[in-house]
Amino acid sequence: MLLCQHQSHFVQLMLVVLCPRLNGHSAVIRYYSSDSKDELHIRYLDGEDSGIVVIGINRPKAKNAINKNLVKMMFEAVEDIKKNKKVRSVILCSLVPGIFCAGADLKERAKMHQSEVGPFVSKARALITELGNLISSNIAKMGLVETTLAIIPGAGGTQRLPRVIGVSLAKELIFAARVVDGTQAQQMGLVSHSVEQNNSGDAAYLRALELAREINPQEVDLSTGLAIEEACYSQVIPTKDRLEGLSAFKEKRQPQYKGE
């Protein structure tokens, strides 16, 4: 689960859907970047789905490869979402049939000056940090295949993957540039859910939408949340552990908590 904090506002969930397409729901649509506005669609769902935002990537000719402009647009979209106090869940998916994302745009990368590569990778890494729970269809294919190009994963893959599936298995996948399907990914713990693909190719998106609908009603408004926090905090005020923590801090020593 991803907590995107902006001042006192939290977006409680981002679901990354490794499956193309989103269909039909009534929504307010926003575009980013006037010169490439069709590459990123932002849909603010309404009605019963109010509070859910769908980010759709649409670079069919590049197989949704991540370039500088897409990173810029996605950062703009995320910042707008963080400022919207009505947003509770975000779904990131592809609008290109059969494709989620081919990774970095290597054609653009080949034209970059050496001095541009580092900053771009850093910004892409920061963007990936914004992503949370993963959902895939069972036929989705995913992998860190950078070693086939004489490079290594640069957007955080060497650090995130071993934290999710363990160091040994992460080494195997990265060194061998192995590609796994959705079922294998779920077995490894790489994705949270793997669903049987349907005829329209949007099974993972529909599952993500179900999850968002389940989670949204559980979120309380800010004033209620602060009241709950105050009630919980009042319970720790009379404890011996609280006093021990303050004493240890003052005396610059490790606290000895007893659960009292």
PDB file of C-alpha atoms in Angstrom:
ATOM      1  CA  MET A   1       0.000   0.000   0.000  1.00  0.00           C
ATOM      2  CA  LEU A   2       1.200   3.452  -0.884  1.00  0.00           C
ATOM      3  CA  LEU A   3       0.719   6.473   1.319  1.00  0.00           C
ATOM      4  CA  CYS A   4       1.235   9.640  -0.708  1.00  0.00           C
ATOM      5  CA  GLN A   5       1.345  12.463   1.813  1.00  0.00           C
ATOM      6  CA  HIS A   6       0.649  16.041   0.853  1.00  0.00           C
ATOM      7  CA  GLN A   7       0.302  18.309   3.877  1.00  0.00           C
ATOM      8  CA  SER A   8      -2.481  16.634   5.873  1.00  0.00           C
ATOM      9  CA  HIS A   9      -3.885  14.616   2.980  1.00  0.00           C
ATOM     10  CA  PHE A  10      -3.231  10.969   2.189  1.00  0.00           C
ATOM     11  CA  VAL A  11      -3.979   9.031  -0.976  1.00  0.00           C
ATOM     12  CA  GLN A  12      -4.438   5.659   0.639  1.00  0.00           C
ATOM     13  CA  LEU A  13      -3.838   3.287  -2.264  1.00  0.00           C
ATOM     14  CA  MET A  14      -2.210   3.143  -5.644  1.00  0.00           C
ATOM     15  CA  LEU A  15      -2.923   0.012  -7.655  1.00  0.00           C
ATOM     16  CA  VAL A  16      -0.554  -0.656 -10.526  1.00  0.00           C
ATOM     17  CA  VAL A  17      -2.332  -2.731 -13.136  1.00  0.00           C
ATOM     18  CA  LEU A  18      -0.098  -4.849 -15.381  1.00  0.00           C
ATOM     19  CA  CYS A  19      -2.808  -5.173 -17.964  1.00  0.00           C
ATOM     20  CA  PRO A  20      -4.142  -2.900 -20.695  1.00  0.00           C
ATOM     21  CA  ARG A  21      -7.271  -0.815 -21.009  1.00  0.00           C
ATOM     22  CA  LEU A  22      -9.903   0.837 -18.958  1.00  0.00           C
ATOM     23  CA  ASN A  23     -13.473   0.953 -20.137  1.00  0.00           C
ATOM     24  CA  GLY A  24     -16.732   2.796 -19.834  1.00  0.00           C
ATOM     25  CA  HIS A  25     -17.021   4.477 -16.348  1.00  0.00           C
ATOM     26  CA  SER A  26     -18.337   8.011 -16.109  1.00  0.00           C
ATOM     27  CA  ALA A  27     -15.419  10.279 -15.393  1.00  0.00           C
ATOM     28  CA  VAL A  28     -13.780  13.659 -15.668  1.00  0.00           C
ATOM     29  CA  ILE A  29     -10.790  13.316 -18.003  1.00  0.00           C
ATOM     30  CA  ARG A  30      -7.667  15.478 -17.815  1.00  0.00           C
ATOM     31  CA  TYR A  31      -4.664  15.540 -20.136  1.00  0.00           C
ATOM     32  CA  TYR A  32      -1.091  16.551 -19.418  1.00  0.00           C
ATOM     33  CA  SER A  33       1.319  18.315 -21.806  1.00  0.00           C
ATOM     34  CA  SER A  34      -0.229  20.121 -24.748  1.00  0.00           C
ATOM     35  CA  ASP A  35       2.208  18.680 -27.283  1.00  0.00           C
ATOM     36  CA  SER A  36       1.700  15.047 -26.247  1.00  0.00           C
ATOM     37  CA  LYS A  37      -1.582  15.185 -24.390  1.00  0.00           C
ATOM     38  CA  ASP A  38      -2.768  11.824 -25.634  1.00  0.00           C
ATOM     39  CA  GLU A  39       0.130  10.015 -23.968  1.00  0.00           C
ATOM     40  CA  LEU A  40      -1.354  10.273 -20.474  1.00  0.00           C
ATOM     41  CA  HIS A  41      -5.042  10.245 -19.600  1.00  0.00           C
ATOM     42  CA  ILE A  42      -6.230  11.041 -16.073  1.00  0.00           C
ATOM     43  CA  ARG A  43      -9.782   9.976 -15.258  1.00  0.00           C
ATOM     44  CA  TYR A  44     -11.491  11.139 -12.070  1.00  0.00           C
ATOM     45  CA  LEU A  45     -14.334   8.660 -11.653  1.00  0.00           C
ATOM     46  CA  ASP A  46     -17.619   9.922 -10.249  1.00  0.00           C
ATOM     47  CA  GLY A  47     -20.879   8.612  -8.895  1.00  0.00           C
ATOM     48  CA  GLU A  48     -20.381   5.526  -6.727  1.00  0.00           C
ATOM     49  CA  ASP A  49     -16.720   5.461  -7.821  1.00  0.00           C
ATOM     50  CA  SER A  50     -16.020   9.012  -6.679  1.00  0.00           C
ATOM     51  CA  GLY A  51     -12.586   9.203  -5.054  1.00  0.00           C
ATOM     52  CA  ILE A  52     -10.997   6.815  -7.562  1.00  0.00           C
ATOM     53  CA  VAL A  53      -8.551   8.172 -10.145  1.00  0.00           C
ATOM     54  CA  VAL A  54      -7.376   6.167 -13.152  1.00  0.00           C
ATOM     55  CA  ILE A  55      -4.059   7.077 -14.795  1.00  0.00           C
ATOM     56  CA  GLY A  56      -3.825   5.614 -18.285  1.00  0.00           C
ATOM     57  CA  ILE A  57      -0.560   5.450 -20.238  1.00  0.00           C
ATOM     58  CA  ASN A  58      -1.015   5.717 -24.002  1.00  0.00           C
ATOM     59  CA  ARG A  59       2.193   5.495 -26.089  1.00  0.00           C
ATOM     60  CA  PRO A  60       1.290   2.671 -28.487  1.00  0.00           C
ATOM     61  CA  LYS A  61       4.122   3.261 -30.978  1.00  0.00           C
ATOM     62  CA  ALA A  62       6.691   3.086 -28.171  1.00  0.00           C
ATOM     63  CA  LYS A  63       4.937   0.266 -26.264  1.00  0.00           C
ATOM     64  CA  ASN A  64       4.423   2.725 -23.395  1.00  0.00           C
ATOM     65  CA  ALA A  65       8.184   3.080 -22.928  1.00  0.00           C
ATOM     66  CA  ILE A  66       9.061   5.693 -20.317  1.00  0.00           C
ATOM     67  CA  ASN A  67      10.614   8.843 -21.760  1.00  0.00           C
ATOM     68  CA  LYS A  68      11.374  12.250 -20.282  1.00  0.00           C
ATOM     69  CA  ASN A  69       8.040  13.741 -21.281  1.00  0.00           C
ATOM     70  CA  LEU A  70       6.045  10.866 -19.779  1.00  0.00           C
ATOM     71  CA  VAL A  71       7.946  11.108 -16.492  1.00  0.00           C
ATOM     72  CA  LYS A  72       7.259  14.858 -16.416  1.00  0.00           C
ATOM     73  CA  MET A  73       3.550  14.375 -17.112  1.00  0.00           C
ATOM     74  CA  MET A  74       3.201  11.630 -14.512  1.00  0.00           C
ATOM     75  CA  PHE A  75       4.860  13.777 -11.850  1.00  0.00           C
ATOM     76  CA  GLU A  76       2.446  16.606 -12.691  1.00  0.00           C
ATOM     77  CA  ALA A  77      -0.482  14.209 -12.448  1.00  0.00           C
ATOM     78  CA  VAL A  78       0.670  12.797  -9.104  1.00  0.00           C
ATOM     79  CA  GLU A  79       1.135  16.279  -7.649  1.00  0.00           C
ATOM     80  CA  ASP A  80      -2.386  17.254  -8.729  1.00  0.00           C
ATOM     81  CA  ILE A  81      -3.779  14.072  -7.198  1.00  0.00           C
ATOM     82  CA  LYS A  82      -1.988  14.698  -3.907  1.00  0.00           C
ATOM     83  CA  LYS A  83      -3.635  18.111  -3.661  1.00  0.00           C
ATOM     84  CA  ASN A  84      -7.115  16.691  -4.216  1.00  0.00           C
ATOM     85  CA  LYS A  85      -8.565  15.814  -0.820  1.00  0.00           C
ATOM     86  CA  LYS A  86     -11.352  13.769  -2.383  1.00  0.00           C
ATOM     87  CA  VAL A  87      -9.004  11.217  -3.939  1.00  0.00           C
ATOM     88  CA  ARG A  88      -8.685   7.941  -2.035  1.00  0.00           C
ATOM     89  CA  SER A  89      -7.396   5.410  -4.570  1.00  0.00           C
ATOM     90  CA  VAL A  90      -5.336   5.620  -7.754  1.00  0.00           C
ATOM     91  CA  ILE A  91      -5.189   3.001 -10.493  1.00  0.00           C
ATOM     92  CA  LEU A  92      -2.304   3.101 -12.965  1.00  0.00           C
ATOM     93  CA  CYS A  93      -2.898   1.113 -16.136  1.00  0.00           C
ATOM     94  CA  SER A  94      -2.223   0.973 -19.862  1.00  0.00           C
ATOM     95  CA  LEU A  95      -4.518   2.125 -22.660  1.00  0.00           C
ATOM     96  CA  VAL A  96      -2.547   0.108 -25.206  1.00  0.00           C
ATOM     97  CA  PRO A  97      -3.954  -3.388 -25.908  1.00  0.00           C
ATOM     98  CA  GLY A  98      -1.535  -6.159 -24.960  1.00  0.00           C
ATOM     99  CA  ILE A  99       1.088  -3.817 -23.470  1.00  0.00           C
ATOM    100  CA  PHE A 100       1.697  -2.402 -20.006  1.00  0.00           C
ATOM    101  CA  CYS A 101       5.147  -0.797 -20.228  1.00  0.00           C
ATOM    102  CA  ALA A 102       8.287  -1.728 -22.155  1.00  0.00           C
ATOM    103  CA  GLY A 103      10.529   0.022 -19.622  1.00  0.00           C
ATOM    104  CA  ALA A 104      12.804   2.917 -20.505  1.00  0.00           C
ATOM    105  CA  ASP A 105      12.565   4.486 -23.944  1.00  0.00           C
ATOM    106  CA  LEU A 106      15.914   3.266 -25.275  1.00  0.00           C
ATOM    107  CA  LYS A 107      15.578   5.172 -28.551  1.00  0.00           C
ATOM    108  CA  GLU A 108      15.428   8.411 -26.598  1.00  0.00           C
ATOM    109  CA  ARG A 109      18.152   7.194 -24.222  1.00  0.00           C
ATOM    110  CA  ALA A 110      20.518   6.582 -27.141  1.00  0.00           C
ATOM    111  CA  LYS A 111      20.211  10.265 -28.106  1.00  0.00           C
ATOM    112  CA  MET A 112      20.834  11.566 -24.581  1.00  0.00           C
ATOM    113  CA  HIS A 113      24.114  13.169 -23.675  1.00  0.00           C
ATOM    114  CA  GLN A 114      25.945  11.244 -20.977  1.00  0.00           C
ATOM    115  CA  SER A 115      25.295  14.085 -18.531  1.00  0.00           C
ATOM    116  CA  GLU A 116      21.518  13.736 -19.037  1.00  0.00           C
ATOM    117  CA  VAL A 117      21.278  10.033 -18.245  1.00  0.00           C
ATOM    118  CA  GLY A 118      21.925  10.223 -14.498  1.00  0.00           C
ATOM    119  CA  PRO A 119      19.353  12.946 -13.732  1.00  0.00           C
ATOM    120  CA  PHE A 120      16.734  11.225 -15.882  1.00  0.00           C
ATOM    121  CA  VAL A 121      17.233   7.873 -14.160  1.00  0.00           C
ATOM    122  CA  SER A 122      17.061   9.601 -10.766  1.00  0.00           C
ATOM    123  CA  LYS A 123      13.746  11.212 -11.660  1.00  0.00           C
ATOM    124  CA  ALA A 124      12.387   7.923 -13.011  1.00  0.00           C
ATOM    125  CA  ARG A 125      13.483   6.232  -9.773  1.00  0.00           C
ATOM    126  CA  ALA A 126      11.593   8.823  -7.740  1.00  0.00           C
ATOM    127  CA  LEU A 127       8.509   8.272  -9.874  1.00  0.00           C
ATOM    128  CA  ILE A 128       8.627   4.502  -9.366  1.00  0.00           C
ATOM    129  CA  THR A 129       8.769   5.136  -5.619  1.00  0.00           C
ATOM    130  CA  GLU A 130       5.264   6.589  -5.914  1.00  0.00           C
ATOM    131  CA  LEU A 131       3.865   3.243  -7.066  1.00  0.00           C
ATOM    132  CA  GLY A 132       2.347   0.740  -4.660  1.00  0.00           C
ATOM    133  CA  ASN A 133       0.378  -2.486  -4.873  1.00  0.00           C
ATOM    134  CA  LEU A 134       0.703  -4.531  -8.050  1.00  0.00           C
ATOM    135  CA  ILE A 135      -2.051  -6.440  -9.818  1.00  0.00           C
ATOM    136  CA  SER A 136      -1.508  -8.418 -12.984  1.00  0.00           C
ATOM    137  CA  SER A 137      -3.362 -10.656 -15.364  1.00  0.00           C
ATOM    138  CA  ASN A 138      -2.039 -14.208 -15.437  1.00  0.00           C
ATOM    139  CA  ILE A 139      -0.642 -13.724 -18.960  1.00  0.00           C
ATOM    140  CA  ALA A 140       1.252 -10.531 -18.100  1.00  0.00           C
ATOM    141  CA  LYS A 141       5.020 -10.715 -18.610  1.00  0.00           C
ATOM    142  CA  MET A 142       7.449  -8.840 -16.376  1.00  0.00           C
ATOM    143  CA  GLY A 143      11.145  -8.813 -15.674  1.00  0.00           C
ATOM    144  CA  LEU A 144      14.278  -6.743 -15.160  1.00  0.00           C
ATOM    145  CA  VAL A 145      16.086  -7.479 -18.399  1.00  0.00           C
ATOM    146  CA  GLU A 146      18.678  -4.691 -18.331  1.00  0.00           C
ATOM    147  CA  THR A 147      21.627  -7.102 -18.185  1.00  0.00           C
ATOM    148  CA  THR A 148      20.884  -8.087 -21.785  1.00  0.00           C
ATOM    149  CA  LEU A 149      21.790  -4.485 -22.676  1.00  0.00           C
ATOM    150  CA  ALA A 150      25.017  -4.433 -20.635  1.00  0.00           C
ATOM    151  CA  ILE A 151      23.437  -2.208 -17.971  1.00  0.00           C
ATOM    152  CA  ILE A 152      21.696  -2.771 -14.630  1.00  0.00           C
ATOM    153  CA  PRO A 153      18.220  -1.787 -13.406  1.00  0.00           C
ATOM    154  CA  GLY A 154      18.515   1.915 -12.652  1.00  0.00           C
ATOM    155  CA  ALA A 155      15.079   2.985 -11.407  1.00  0.00           C
ATOM    156  CA  GLY A 156      15.391   1.187  -8.076  1.00  0.00           C
ATOM    157  CA  GLY A 157      14.964  -2.409  -9.210  1.00  0.00           C
ATOM    158  CA  THR A 158      18.181  -3.661  -7.580  1.00  0.00           C
ATOM    159  CA  GLN A 159      16.912  -2.388  -4.221  1.00  0.00           C
ATOM    160  CA  ARG A 160      13.172  -2.992  -4.395  1.00  0.00           C
ATOM    161  CA  LEU A 161      13.144  -6.489  -5.866  1.00  0.00           C
ATOM    162  CA  PRO A 162      15.251  -8.199  -3.146  1.00  0.00           C
ATOM    163  CA  ARG A 163      13.153  -6.477  -0.475  1.00  0.00           C
ATOM    164  CA  VAL A 164      10.039  -8.012  -2.006  1.00  0.00           C
ATOM    165  CA  ILE A 165      11.115 -11.528  -3.026  1.00  0.00           C
ATOM    166  CA  GLY A 166      14.426 -12.041  -1.224  1.00  0.00           C
ATOM    167  CA  VAL A 167      18.047 -11.510  -2.216  1.00  0.00           C
ATOM    168  CA  SER A 168      18.762 -14.931  -3.761  1.00  0.00           C
ATOM    169  CA  LEU A 169      15.745 -15.000  -6.058  1.00  0.00           C
ATOM    170  CA  ALA A 170      16.208 -11.335  -6.984  1.00  0.00           C
ATOM    171  CA  LYS A 171      19.801 -12.031  -8.044  1.00  0.00           C
ATOM    172  CA  GLU A 172      18.634 -14.924 -10.188  1.00  0.00           C
ATOM    173  CA  LEU A 173      15.975 -12.856 -11.953  1.00  0.00           C
ATOM    174  CA  ILE A 174      18.261  -9.854 -12.519  1.00  0.00           C
ATOM    175  CA  PHE A 175      21.421 -11.715 -13.547  1.00  0.00           C
ATOM    176  CA  ALA A 176      19.525 -14.049 -15.883  1.00  0.00           C
ATOM    177  CA  ALA A 177      17.218 -11.250 -17.159  1.00  0.00           C
ATOM    178  CA  ARG A 178      14.401 -13.697 -16.543  1.00  0.00           C
ATOM    179  CA  VAL A 179      10.835 -12.834 -17.520  1.00  0.00           C
ATOM    180  CA  VAL A 180       7.971 -14.284 -15.462  1.00  0.00           C
ATOM    181  CA  ASP A 181       4.224 -14.367 -16.035  1.00  0.00           C
ATOM    182  CA  GLY A 182       1.523 -13.118 -13.698  1.00  0.00           C
ATOM    183  CA  THR A 183       0.986 -16.477 -11.988  1.00  0.00           C
ATOM    184  CA  GLN A 184       4.698 -16.914 -11.281  1.00  0.00           C
ATOM    185  CA  ALA A 185       4.951 -13.318 -10.093  1.00  0.00           C
ATOM    186  CA  GLN A 186       2.180 -13.854  -7.563  1.00  0.00           C
ATOM    187  CA  GLN A 187       3.803 -17.058  -6.300  1.00  0.00           C
ATOM    188  CA  MET A 188       7.017 -15.104  -5.718  1.00  0.00           C
ATOM    189  CA  GLY A 189       5.179 -12.291  -3.978  1.00  0.00           C
ATOM    190  CA  LEU A 190       6.091  -9.891  -6.759  1.00  0.00           C
ATOM    191  CA  VAL A 191       2.439  -8.951  -7.341  1.00  0.00           C
ATOM    192  CA  SER A 192      -0.465  -9.022  -4.911  1.00  0.00           C
ATOM    193  CA  HIS A 193      -3.007 -10.547  -7.280  1.00  0.00           C
ATOM    194  CA  SER A 194      -2.991 -12.494 -10.526  1.00  0.00           C
ATOM    195  CA  VAL A 195      -6.304 -12.831 -12.332  1.00  0.00           C
ATOM    196  CA  GLU A 196      -7.449 -14.882 -15.320  1.00  0.00           C
ATOM    197  CA  GLN A 197      -7.421 -12.697 -18.403  1.00  0.00           C
ATOM    198  CA  ASN A 198     -10.786 -12.023 -20.053  1.00  0.00           C
ATOM    199  CA  ASN A 199     -11.761 -11.530 -23.693  1.00  0.00           C
ATOM    200  CA  SER A 200     -11.629  -7.735 -23.455  1.00  0.00           C
ATOM    201  CA  GLY A 201      -8.131  -7.787 -21.931  1.00  0.00           C
ATOM    202  CA  ASP A 202      -8.977  -5.723 -18.860  1.00  0.00           C
ATOM    203  CA  ALA A 203      -9.272  -8.363 -16.108  1.00  0.00           C
ATOM    204  CA  ALA A 204      -6.547  -6.840 -13.955  1.00  0.00           C
ATOM    205  CA  TYR A 205      -8.052  -3.364 -14.271  1.00  0.00           C
ATOM    206  CA  LEU A 206     -11.466  -4.627 -13.216  1.00  0.00           C
ATOM    207  CA  ARG A 207      -9.930  -6.411 -10.209  1.00  0.00           C
ATOM    208  CA  ALA A 208      -8.087  -3.226  -9.243  1.00  0.00           C
ATOM    209  CA  LEU A 209     -11.344  -1.291  -9.503  1.00  0.00           C
ATOM    210  CA  GLU A 210     -13.028  -3.842  -7.219  1.00  0.00           C
ATOM    211  CA  LEU A 211     -10.266  -3.420  -4.646  1.00  0.00           C
ATOM    212  CA  ALA A 212     -10.488   0.363  -4.814  1.00  0.00           C
ATOM    213  CA  ARG A 213     -14.252   0.155  -4.262  1.00  0.00           C
ATOM    214  CA  GLU A 214     -13.709  -2.123  -1.252  1.00  0.00           C
ATOM    215  CA  ILE A 215     -11.104   0.151   0.302  1.00  0.00           C
ATOM    216  CA  ASN A 216     -12.590   3.597  -0.320  1.00  0.00           C
ATOM    217  CA  PRO A 217     -15.464   3.341   2.212  1.00  0.00           C
ATOM    218  CA  GLN A 218     -12.994   2.376   4.959  1.00  0.00           C
ATOM    219  CA  GLU A 219     -11.344   5.793   4.867  1.00  0.00           C
ATOM    220  CA  VAL A 220     -12.697   8.334   7.360  1.00  0.00           C
ATOM    221  CA  ASP A 221     -12.621  12.099   6.847  1.00  0.00           C
ATOM    222  CA  LEU A 222      -9.732  14.093   8.315  1.00  0.00           C
ATOM    223  CA  SER A 223     -11.598  15.475  11.327  1.00  0.00           C
ATOM    224  CA  THR A 224     -12.782  11.991  12.311  1.00  0.00           C
ATOM    225  CA  GLY A 225      -9.287  10.595  11.806  1.00  0.00           C
ATOM    226  CA  LEU A 226      -7.771  13.279  14.044  1.00  0.00           C
ATOM    227  CA  ALA A 227     -10.350  12.520  16.728  1.00  0.00           C
ATOM    228  CA  ILE A 228      -9.394   8.839  16.585  1.00  0.00           C
ATOM    229  CA  GLU A 229      -5.724   9.769  16.850  1.00  0.00           C
ATOM    230  CA  GLU A 230      -6.423  11.960  19.892  1.00  0.00           C
ATOM    231  CA  ALA A 231      -8.356   9.170  21.603  1.00  0.00           C
ATOM    232  CA  CYS A 232      -5.548   6.692  20.970  1.00  0.00           C
ATOM    233  CA  TYR A 233      -2.859   9.113  22.111  1.00  0.00           C
ATOM    234  CA  SER A 234      -4.685   9.784  25.383  1.00  0.00           C
ATOM    235  CA  GLN A 235      -4.333   6.092  26.221  1.00  0.00           C
ATOM    236  CA  VAL A 236      -0.510   6.237  26.191  1.00  0.00           C
ATOM    237  CA  ILE A 237      -0.203   9.376  28.338  1.00  0.00           C
ATOM    238  CA  PRO A 238      -0.534   7.600  31.737  1.00  0.00           C
ATOM    239  CA  THR A 239       1.758   4.666  30.853  1.00  0.00           C
ATOM    240  CA  LYS A 240       5.078   3.949  32.534  1.00  0.00           C
ATOM    241  CA  ASP A 241       6.621   3.234  29.126  1.00  0.00           C
ATOM    242  CA  ARG A 242       5.938   6.806  27.999  1.00  0.00           C
ATOM    243  CA  LEU A 243       7.771   8.165  31.038  1.00  0.00           C
ATOM    244  CA  GLU A 244      10.597   5.675  30.493  1.00  0.00           C
ATOM    245  CA  GLY A 245      10.949   6.826  26.885  1.00  0.00           C
ATOM    246  CA  LEU A 246      11.238  10.467  27.944  1.00  0.00           C
ATOM    247  CA  SER A 247      13.740   9.620  30.687  1.00  0.00           C
ATOM    248  CA  ALA A 248      15.868   7.540  28.320  1.00  0.00           C
ATOM    249  CA  PHE A 249      15.928  10.360  25.790  1.00  0.00           C
ATOM    250  CA  LYS A 250      16.974  12.856  28.448  1.00  0.00           C
ATOM    251  CA  GLU A 251      19.653  10.512  29.804  1.00  0.00           C
ATOM    252  CA  LYS A 252      20.863   9.503  26.309  1.00  0.00           C
ATOM    253  CA  ARG A 253      20.402   5.773  26.863  1.00  0.00           C
ATOM    254  CA  GLN A 254      18.338   2.933  25.366  1.00  0.00           C
ATOM    255  CA  PRO A 255      14.825   2.765  26.859  1.00  0.00           C
ATOM    256  CA  GLN A 256      13.765  -0.333  28.789  1.00  0.00           C
ATOM    257  CA  TYR A 257      10.108  -0.793  27.945  1.00  0.00           C
ATOM    258  CA  LYS A 258       7.935  -3.231  29.921  1.00  0.00           C
ATOM    259  CA  GLY A 259       4.582  -2.855  28.249  1.00  0.00           C
ATOM    260  CA  GLU A 260       3.168  -1.004  31.245  1.00  0.00           C
TER     261      GLU A 260
END
